[in-house]
Protein backbone atom coordinates (compact mmCIF):
# COMPACT_ATOMS: atom_id res chain seq x y z
CA UNK A 1 0.00 0.00 0.00
CA UNK A 2 1.42 3.42 -0.87
CA UNK A 3 0.98 6.63 1.05
CA UNK A 4 -1.75 8.77 -0.54
CA UNK A 5 -0.63 12.01 1.13
CA UNK A 6 3.17 12.00 0.69
CA UNK A 7 4.33 10.07 -2.38
CA UNK A 8 7.28 7.82 -1.74
CA UNK A 9 7.10 8.14 2.05
CA UNK A 10 8.95 5.30 3.77
CA UNK A 11 11.48 4.45 6.38
CA UNK A 12 14.79 6.28 5.95
CA UNK A 13 16.55 5.85 9.30
CA UNK A 14 16.21 6.30 13.03
CA UNK A 15 18.69 8.47 14.91
CA UNK A 16 20.07 7.27 18.23
CA UNK A 17 22.02 9.54 20.57
CA UNK A 18 24.81 7.72 22.41
CA UNK A 19 26.78 8.97 25.41
CA UNK A 20 29.39 6.25 24.61
CA UNK A 21 29.72 6.25 20.83
CA UNK A 22 32.37 3.51 20.55
CA UNK A 23 30.46 1.18 22.89
CA UNK A 24 27.25 1.72 20.91
CA UNK A 25 29.03 1.28 17.58
CA UNK A 26 30.54 -2.01 18.75
CA UNK A 27 27.11 -3.16 19.97
CA UNK A 28 25.35 -2.47 16.66
CA UNK A 29 28.22 -4.08 14.72
CA UNK A 30 27.79 -7.17 16.93
CA UNK A 31 24.17 -7.27 15.72
CA UNK A 32 25.53 -7.56 12.16
CA UNK A 33 25.24 -3.91 11.10
CA UNK A 34 28.01 -2.35 9.05
CA UNK A 35 29.15 1.24 8.74
CA UNK A 36 27.70 2.59 5.50
CA UNK A 37 29.31 5.99 5.99
CA UNK A 38 30.34 8.24 8.84
CA UNK A 39 31.45 11.81 9.42
CA UNK A 40 32.68 14.18 12.09
CA UNK A 41 34.76 13.30 15.11
CA UNK A 42 34.68 13.52 18.86
CA UNK A 43 31.46 15.12 20.09
CA UNK A 44 30.28 15.48 16.48
CA UNK A 45 30.92 11.90 15.29
CA UNK A 46 28.01 10.43 13.31
CA UNK A 47 27.75 7.05 11.59
CA UNK A 48 25.09 5.65 9.28
CA UNK A 49 24.81 1.93 9.91
CA UNK A 50 23.33 -0.47 7.35
CA UNK A 51 21.16 -3.14 8.97
CA UNK A 52 21.89 -5.47 6.04
CA UNK A 53 18.94 -4.69 3.80
CA UNK A 54 19.64 -1.04 3.09
CA UNK A 55 17.69 0.22 6.12
CA UNK A 56 19.76 2.63 8.18
CA UNK A 57 20.41 3.57 11.80
CA UNK A 58 22.08 6.95 12.37
CA UNK A 59 24.27 6.92 15.47
CA UNK A 60 25.19 10.30 17.02
CA UNK A 61 27.91 10.90 19.59
CA UNK A 62 26.30 12.79 22.48
CA UNK A 63 28.72 12.48 25.41
CA UNK A 64 26.88 15.27 27.23
CA UNK A 65 24.12 12.77 27.98
CA UNK A 66 26.68 11.32 30.43
CA UNK A 67 24.64 8.39 31.69
CA UNK A 68 22.06 5.74 30.98
CA UNK A 69 19.54 7.65 33.12
CA UNK A 70 19.84 10.84 31.10
CA UNK A 71 19.27 8.83 27.88
CA UNK A 72 15.98 7.40 29.18
CA UNK A 73 12.56 8.29 27.82
CA UNK A 74 11.48 10.04 31.00
CA UNK A 75 14.32 12.49 30.48
CA UNK A 76 13.67 13.39 26.88
CA UNK A 77 14.73 10.56 24.57
CA UNK A 78 13.46 11.14 21.05
CA UNK A 79 11.75 7.79 20.65
CA UNK A 80 9.97 5.21 22.81
CA UNK A 81 11.61 2.24 21.15
CA UNK A 82 13.00 1.18 17.84
CA UNK A 83 11.55 -1.99 16.33
CA UNK A 84 13.74 -4.16 14.13
CA UNK A 85 11.99 -6.69 11.94
CA UNK A 86 13.54 -10.14 12.33
CA UNK A 87 12.85 -13.52 10.77
CA UNK A 88 13.85 -15.18 14.06
CA UNK A 89 12.99 -12.97 17.04
CA UNK A 90 14.49 -15.38 19.55
CA UNK A 91 17.84 -15.50 17.77
CA UNK A 92 17.92 -11.69 17.44
CA UNK A 93 17.15 -11.31 21.16
CA UNK A 94 19.93 -13.71 22.17
CA UNK A 95 22.37 -12.04 19.78
CA UNK A 96 21.62 -8.67 21.37
CA UNK A 97 22.10 -10.09 24.88
CA UNK A 98 25.43 -11.60 23.84
CA UNK A 99 26.46 -8.20 22.48
CA UNK A 100 25.79 -6.53 25.83
CA UNK A 101 22.10 -5.64 25.84
CA UNK A 102 19.97 -6.25 28.90
CA UNK A 103 16.66 -8.04 28.74
CA UNK A 104 13.43 -6.09 29.17
CA UNK A 105 10.94 -8.66 27.79
CA UNK A 106 11.98 -12.15 26.72
CA UNK A 107 10.61 -13.40 23.38
CA UNK A 108 6.88 -14.02 23.49
CA UNK A 109 3.85 -14.36 21.23
CA UNK A 110 1.28 -11.59 21.40
CA UNK A 111 -2.00 -12.27 19.57
CA UNK A 112 -3.61 -8.91 18.86
CA UNK A 113 -7.29 -8.06 18.70
CA UNK A 114 -6.46 -6.18 15.52
CA UNK A 115 -8.74 -5.55 12.56
CA UNK A 116 -9.21 -5.77 9.69
CA UNK A 117 -5.99 -7.82 9.71
CA UNK A 118 -5.75 -10.24 12.68
CA UNK A 119 -2.09 -10.42 13.72
CA UNK A 120 -0.01 -12.43 16.11
CA UNK A 121 3.28 -10.82 16.98
CA UNK A 122 6.47 -12.47 18.12
CA UNK A 123 8.27 -9.78 20.11
CA UNK A 124 11.19 -9.28 22.47
CA UNK A 125 12.60 -6.12 24.04
CA UNK A 126 16.13 -5.27 25.16
CA UNK A 127 17.92 -2.19 26.43
CA UNK A 128 20.93 -1.16 24.38
CA UNK A 129 24.24 0.10 25.74
CA UNK A 130 23.12 3.69 26.29
CA UNK A 131 19.60 3.04 27.56
CA UNK A 132 17.81 2.88 24.21
CA UNK A 133 14.90 0.44 24.09
CA UNK A 134 14.98 -1.96 21.14
CA UNK A 135 12.27 -4.36 19.97
CA UNK A 136 12.66 -7.39 17.74
CA UNK A 137 9.42 -7.95 15.88
CA UNK A 138 7.77 -10.43 13.54
CA UNK A 139 4.09 -10.26 12.59
CA UNK A 140 2.07 -13.21 11.32
CA UNK A 141 -1.42 -12.87 9.87
CA UNK A 142 -3.92 -15.19 11.54
CA UNK A 143 -6.54 -16.91 9.41
CSV table of C-alpha atoms in Angstrom, one decimal:
chain,number,residue,atom,x,y,z
A,1,UNK,CA,0.0,0.0,0.0
A,2,UNK,CA,1.4,3.4,-0.9
A,3,UNK,CA,1.0,6.6,1.0
A,4,UNK,CA,-1.8,8.8,-0.5
A,5,UNK,CA,-0.6,12.0,1.1
A,6,UNK,CA,3.2,12.0,0.7
A,7,UNK,CA,4.3,10.1,-2.4
A,8,UNK,CA,7.3,7.8,-1.7
A,9,UNK,CA,7.1,8.1,2.1
A,10,UNK,CA,8.9,5.3,3.8
A,11,UNK,CA,11.5,4.4,6.4
A,12,UNK,CA,14.8,6.3,6.0
A,13,UNK,CA,16.5,5.8,9.3
A,14,UNK,CA,16.2,6.3,13.0
A,15,UNK,CA,18.7,8.5,14.9
A,16,UNK,CA,20.1,7.3,18.2
A,17,UNK,CA,22.0,9.5,20.6
A,18,UNK,CA,24.8,7.7,22.4
A,19,UNK,CA,26.8,9.0,25.4
A,20,UNK,CA,29.4,6.3,24.6
A,21,UNK,CA,29.7,6.2,20.8
A,22,UNK,CA,32.4,3.5,20.5
A,23,UNK,CA,30.5,1.2,22.9
A,24,UNK,CA,27.3,1.7,20.9
A,25,UNK,CA,29.0,1.3,17.6
A,26,UNK,CA,30.5,-2.0,18.7
A,27,UNK,CA,27.1,-3.2,20.0
A,28,UNK,CA,25.4,-2.5,16.7
A,29,UNK,CA,28.2,-4.1,14.7
A,30,UNK,CA,27.8,-7.2,16.9
A,31,UNK,CA,24.2,-7.3,15.7
A,32,UNK,CA,25.5,-7.6,12.2
A,33,UNK,CA,25.2,-3.9,11.1
A,34,UNK,CA,28.0,-2.4,9.0
A,35,UNK,CA,29.2,1.2,8.7
A,36,UNK,CA,27.7,2.6,5.5
A,37,UNK,CA,29.3,6.0,6.0
A,38,UNK,CA,30.3,8.2,8.8
A,39,UNK,CA,31.4,11.8,9.4
A,40,UNK,CA,32.7,14.2,12.1
A,41,UNK,CA,34.8,13.3,15.1
A,42,UNK,CA,34.7,13.5,18.9
A,43,UNK,CA,31.5,15.1,20.1
A,44,UNK,CA,30.3,15.5,16.5
A,45,UNK,CA,30.9,11.9,15.3
A,46,UNK,CA,28.0,10.4,13.3
A,47,UNK,CA,27.8,7.1,11.6
A,48,UNK,CA,25.1,5.7,9.3
A,49,UNK,CA,24.8,1.9,9.9
A,50,UNK,CA,23.3,-0.5,7.4
A,51,UNK,CA,21.2,-3.1,9.0
A,52,UNK,CA,21.9,-5.5,6.0
A,53,UNK,CA,18.9,-4.7,3.8
A,54,UNK,CA,19.6,-1.0,3.1
A,55,UNK,CA,17.7,0.2,6.1
A,56,UNK,CA,19.8,2.6,8.2
A,57,UNK,CA,20.4,3.6,11.8
A,58,UNK,CA,22.1,7.0,12.4
A,59,UNK,CA,24.3,6.9,15.5
A,60,UNK,CA,25.2,10.3,17.0
A,61,UNK,CA,27.9,10.9,19.6
A,62,UNK,CA,26.3,12.8,22.5
A,63,UNK,CA,28.7,12.5,25.4
A,64,UNK,CA,26.9,15.3,27.2
A,65,UNK,CA,24.1,12.8,28.0
A,66,UNK,CA,26.7,11.3,30.4
A,67,UNK,CA,24.6,8.4,31.7
A,68,UNK,CA,22.1,5.7,31.0
A,69,UNK,CA,19.5,7.6,33.1
A,70,UNK,CA,19.8,10.8,31.1
A,71,UNK,CA,19.3,8.8,27.9
A,72,UNK,CA,16.0,7.4,29.2
A,73,UNK,CA,12.6,8.3,27.8
A,74,UNK,CA,11.5,10.0,31.0
A,75,UNK,CA,14.3,12.5,30.5
A,76,UNK,CA,13.7,13.4,26.9
A,77,UNK,CA,14.7,10.6,24.6
A,78,UNK,CA,13.5,11.1,21.1
A,79,UNK,CA,11.7,7.8,20.6
A,80,UNK,CA,10.0,5.2,22.8
A,81,UNK,CA,11.6,2.2,21.1
A,82,UNK,CA,13.0,1.2,17.8
A,83,UNK,CA,11.6,-2.0,16.3
A,84,UNK,CA,13.7,-4.2,14.1
A,85,UNK,CA,12.0,-6.7,11.9
A,86,UNK,CA,13.5,-10.1,12.3
A,87,UNK,CA,12.8,-13.5,10.8
A,88,UNK,CA,13.9,-15.2,14.1
A,89,UNK,CA,13.0,-13.0,17.0
A,90,UNK,CA,14.5,-15.4,19.6
A,91,UNK,CA,17.8,-15.5,17.8
A,92,UNK,CA,17.9,-11.7,17.4
A,93,UNK,CA,17.1,-11.3,21.2
A,94,UNK,CA,19.9,-13.7,22.2
A,95,UNK,CA,22.4,-12.0,19.8
A,96,UNK,CA,21.6,-8.7,21.4
A,97,UNK,CA,22.1,-10.1,24.9
A,98,UNK,CA,25.4,-11.6,23.8
A,99,UNK,CA,26.5,-8.2,22.5
A,100,UNK,CA,25.8,-6.5,25.8
A,101,UNK,CA,22.1,-5.6,25.8
A,102,UNK,CA,20.0,-6.2,28.9
A,103,UNK,CA,16.7,-8.0,28.7
A,104,UNK,CA,13.4,-6.1,29.2
A,105,UNK,CA,10.9,-8.7,27.8
A,106,UNK,CA,12.0,-12.1,26.7
A,107,UNK,CA,10.6,-13.4,23.4
A,108,UNK,CA,6.9,-14.0,23.5
A,109,UNK,CA,3.9,-14.4,21.2
A,110,UNK,CA,1.3,-11.6,21.4
A,111,UNK,CA,-2.0,-12.3,19.6
A,112,UNK,CA,-3.6,-8.9,18.9
A,113,UNK,CA,-7.3,-8.1,18.7
A,114,UNK,CA,-6.5,-6.2,15.5
A,115,UNK,CA,-8.7,-5.5,12.6
A,116,UNK,CA,-9.2,-5.8,9.7
A,117,UNK,CA,-6.0,-7.8,9.7
A,118,UNK,CA,-5.7,-10.2,12.7
A,119,UNK,CA,-2.1,-10.4,13.7
A,120,UNK,CA,0.0,-12.4,16.1
A,121,UNK,CA,3.3,-10.8,17.0
A,122,UNK,CA,6.5,-12.5,18.1
A,123,UNK,CA,8.3,-9.8,20.1
A,124,UNK,CA,11.2,-9.3,22.5
A,125,UNK,CA,12.6,-6.1,24.0
A,126,UNK,CA,16.1,-5.3,25.2
A,127,UNK,CA,17.9,-2.2,26.4
A,128,UNK,CA,20.9,-1.2,24.4
A,129,UNK,CA,24.2,0.1,25.7
A,130,UNK,CA,23.1,3.7,26.3
A,131,UNK,CA,19.6,3.0,27.6
A,132,UNK,CA,17.8,2.9,24.2
A,133,UNK,CA,14.9,0.4,24.1
A,134,UNK,CA,15.0,-2.0,21.1
A,135,UNK,CA,12.3,-4.4,20.0
A,136,UNK,CA,12.7,-7.4,17.7
A,137,UNK,CA,9.4,-8.0,15.9
A,138,UNK,CA,7.8,-10.4,13.5
A,139,UNK,CA,4.1,-10.3,12.6
A,140,UNK,CA,2.1,-13.2,11.3
A,141,UNK,CA,-1.4,-12.9,9.9
A,142,UNK,CA,-3.9,-15.2,11.5
A,143,UNK,CA,-6.5,-16.9,9.4
